[in-house]
Amino acid sequence: MELRSVEELMDLLYAGRHQHALRTAALLRRTRPADKELQVAGLVHGIGPVLAPGDEAGRARSAAEAVRPLLGERVFRLVRGDAGAADDDIQRLRLADEEGRSAGFDAGVLEDWRTVLELVAARHSRLGAVD
C-alpha cells in the first residue's frame, strides 16, 4: 500500500493505536522541536500493525513503504530503522517509542498533527518535483 494523501494517512492513524503514537511524537517534539521529519516518523511508525496485522517482523517495513511516497526518504528510513538514517535519530525514535509505551501524559489529539504531516508531505513533494 502506498499512501498518496495526508487524509489516507490520518485514516490509518485513527485505525491504529494512535495514543501511543501521539506520545512518541510528543516526546520527540520535546527533544528535537525543529525536526519535523523525526516527529512524524514517531507518529507514523505505529501504522505497521494496521497494515500487516499478522506479520510482526514486517510491520516496520510495511509502515515505511506506505509512507515513503508521501513523506519522503528520511521518514521512510527512520520508520524502517534503516542504517541509512542517522544512528542517533534511530536511537531517539526507539527511546521515545519505549517511553511512549509507559508514559501516562496527555499528548493531545491526533488532529493536532495534521498540519505537521501536511508540511512534511508538501516539502517532500516540492523536493520530488525538482528531481
Short mmCIF file of C-alpha atoms in Angstrom, two decimals:
data_model
loop_
_atom_site.label_atom_id
_atom_site.label_comp_id
_atom_site.label_asym_id
_atom_site.label_seq_id
_atom_site.Cartn_x
_atom_site.Cartn_y
_atom_site.Cartn_z
CA MET A 1 0.00 0.00 0.00
CA GLU A 2 1.25 3.46 -0.90
CA LEU A 3 -0.28 6.45 0.78
CA ARG A 4 -0.94 9.35 -1.56
CA SER A 5 -2.56 11.86 0.80
CA VAL A 6 -2.44 13.05 4.37
CA GLU A 7 -6.13 12.16 4.60
CA GLU A 8 -5.37 8.49 3.84
CA LEU A 9 -2.60 8.57 6.43
CA MET A 10 -4.88 10.13 9.03
CA ASP A 11 -7.42 7.34 8.45
CA LEU A 12 -4.71 4.73 9.12
CA LEU A 13 -3.51 6.56 12.21
CA TYR A 14 -7.05 6.67 13.61
CA ALA A 15 -7.42 2.94 12.92
CA GLY A 16 -4.31 2.07 14.91
CA ARG A 17 -3.06 2.60 18.44
CA HIS A 18 -2.72 6.32 17.98
CA GLN A 19 -2.42 7.23 21.68
CA HIS A 20 0.98 5.55 21.80
CA ALA A 21 1.94 7.20 18.51
CA LEU A 22 0.89 10.59 19.88
CA ARG A 23 3.02 10.15 22.98
CA THR A 24 6.02 9.04 20.90
CA ALA A 25 5.72 12.05 18.58
CA ALA A 26 5.21 14.42 21.52
CA LEU A 27 8.33 13.11 23.25
CA LEU A 28 10.33 13.62 20.05
CA ARG A 29 8.91 17.14 19.72
CA ARG A 30 10.23 17.91 23.22
CA THR A 31 13.75 16.69 22.48
CA ARG A 32 14.01 17.82 18.83
CA PRO A 33 11.43 20.60 18.28
CA ALA A 34 12.75 21.63 14.87
CA ASP A 35 12.99 18.11 13.43
CA LYS A 36 9.51 17.61 11.98
CA GLU A 37 10.52 14.52 9.98
CA LEU A 38 11.71 12.75 13.13
CA GLN A 39 8.49 13.68 14.95
CA VAL A 40 6.39 12.44 12.02
CA ALA A 41 8.36 9.18 11.95
CA GLY A 42 7.45 8.71 15.60
CA LEU A 43 3.82 9.34 14.79
CA VAL A 44 3.52 7.06 11.76
CA HIS A 45 5.67 4.12 12.80
CA GLY A 46 2.63 2.68 14.55
CA ILE A 47 0.62 2.08 11.38
CA GLY A 48 2.54 -1.15 10.78
CA PRO A 49 0.13 -3.31 12.84
CA VAL A 50 -2.81 -1.93 10.84
CA LEU A 51 -1.08 -2.66 7.52
CA ALA A 52 0.40 -6.04 8.46
CA PRO A 53 -1.59 -7.38 11.43
CA GLY A 54 -0.20 -10.91 11.30
CA ASP A 55 3.36 -10.04 10.36
CA GLU A 56 5.15 -8.71 13.42
CA ALA A 57 8.55 -8.86 11.75
CA GLY A 58 7.34 -6.97 8.67
CA ARG A 59 5.40 -4.18 10.39
CA ALA A 60 8.16 -1.56 10.25
CA ARG A 61 8.84 -2.36 6.59
CA SER A 62 5.12 -2.14 5.74
CA ALA A 63 4.73 1.20 7.53
CA ALA A 64 7.89 2.60 5.94
CA GLU A 65 6.90 1.54 2.42
CA ALA A 66 3.41 3.01 2.85
CA VAL A 67 4.64 6.48 3.87
CA ARG A 68 7.62 6.70 1.51
CA PRO A 69 5.83 8.32 -1.47
CA LEU A 70 4.05 10.81 0.78
CA LEU A 71 6.65 11.72 3.41
CA GLY A 72 9.95 11.01 1.70
CA GLU A 73 13.15 9.04 2.08
CA ARG A 74 14.24 10.22 5.50
CA VAL A 75 10.93 9.35 7.16
CA PHE A 76 11.00 6.03 5.27
CA ARG A 77 14.48 5.21 6.63
CA LEU A 78 13.60 6.30 10.16
CA VAL A 79 10.40 4.25 10.29
CA ARG A 80 12.18 1.22 8.82
CA GLY A 81 15.08 1.64 11.26
CA ASP A 82 17.49 1.83 8.34
CA ALA A 83 21.21 2.21 8.69
CA GLY A 84 20.90 4.96 6.07
CA ALA A 85 19.29 7.20 8.68
CA ALA A 86 21.43 8.84 11.35
CA ASP A 87 22.08 6.37 14.15
CA ASP A 88 21.29 8.88 16.90
CA ASP A 89 17.95 9.69 15.24
CA ILE A 90 17.08 5.98 15.13
CA GLN A 91 18.08 5.73 18.79
CA ARG A 92 15.96 8.77 19.71
CA LEU A 93 12.99 7.25 17.91
CA ARG A 94 13.42 3.92 19.69
CA LEU A 95 13.77 5.57 23.10
CA ALA A 96 10.70 7.76 22.55
CA ASP A 97 8.77 4.70 21.36
CA GLU A 98 9.69 2.81 24.51
CA GLU A 99 8.99 5.74 26.81
CA GLY A 100 5.70 6.37 25.00
CA ARG A 101 4.53 2.89 25.97
CA SER A 102 4.78 3.61 29.67
CA ALA A 103 4.32 7.38 29.82
CA GLY A 104 0.99 8.45 31.21
CA PHE A 105 0.78 12.02 29.98
CA ASP A 106 -1.83 13.61 27.74
CA ALA A 107 -0.20 14.04 24.33
CA GLY A 108 -3.13 15.84 22.76
CA VAL A 109 -5.23 14.68 19.84
CA LEU A 110 -4.29 13.23 16.50
CA GLU A 111 -5.87 16.09 14.59
CA ASP A 112 -3.21 18.43 16.05
CA TRP A 113 -0.61 16.64 13.89
CA ARG A 114 -2.43 17.09 10.56
CA THR A 115 -0.63 20.38 9.83
CA VAL A 116 2.79 18.90 10.59
CA LEU A 117 2.03 15.93 8.31
CA GLU A 118 0.91 18.33 5.57
CA LEU A 119 4.12 20.38 5.96
CA VAL A 120 6.36 17.33 5.65
CA ALA A 121 4.32 15.99 2.71
CA ALA A 122 4.42 19.37 0.94
CA ARG A 123 8.17 19.69 1.47
CA HIS A 124 8.69 16.20 0.07
CA SER A 125 6.51 16.85 -2.97
CA ARG A 126 8.36 20.09 -3.76
CA LEU A 127 11.70 18.30 -3.48
CA GLY A 128 10.40 15.45 -5.63
CA ALA A 129 9.32 17.90 -8.31
CA VAL A 130 12.89 19.19 -8.57
CA ASP A 131 14.45 15.74 -9.09
#
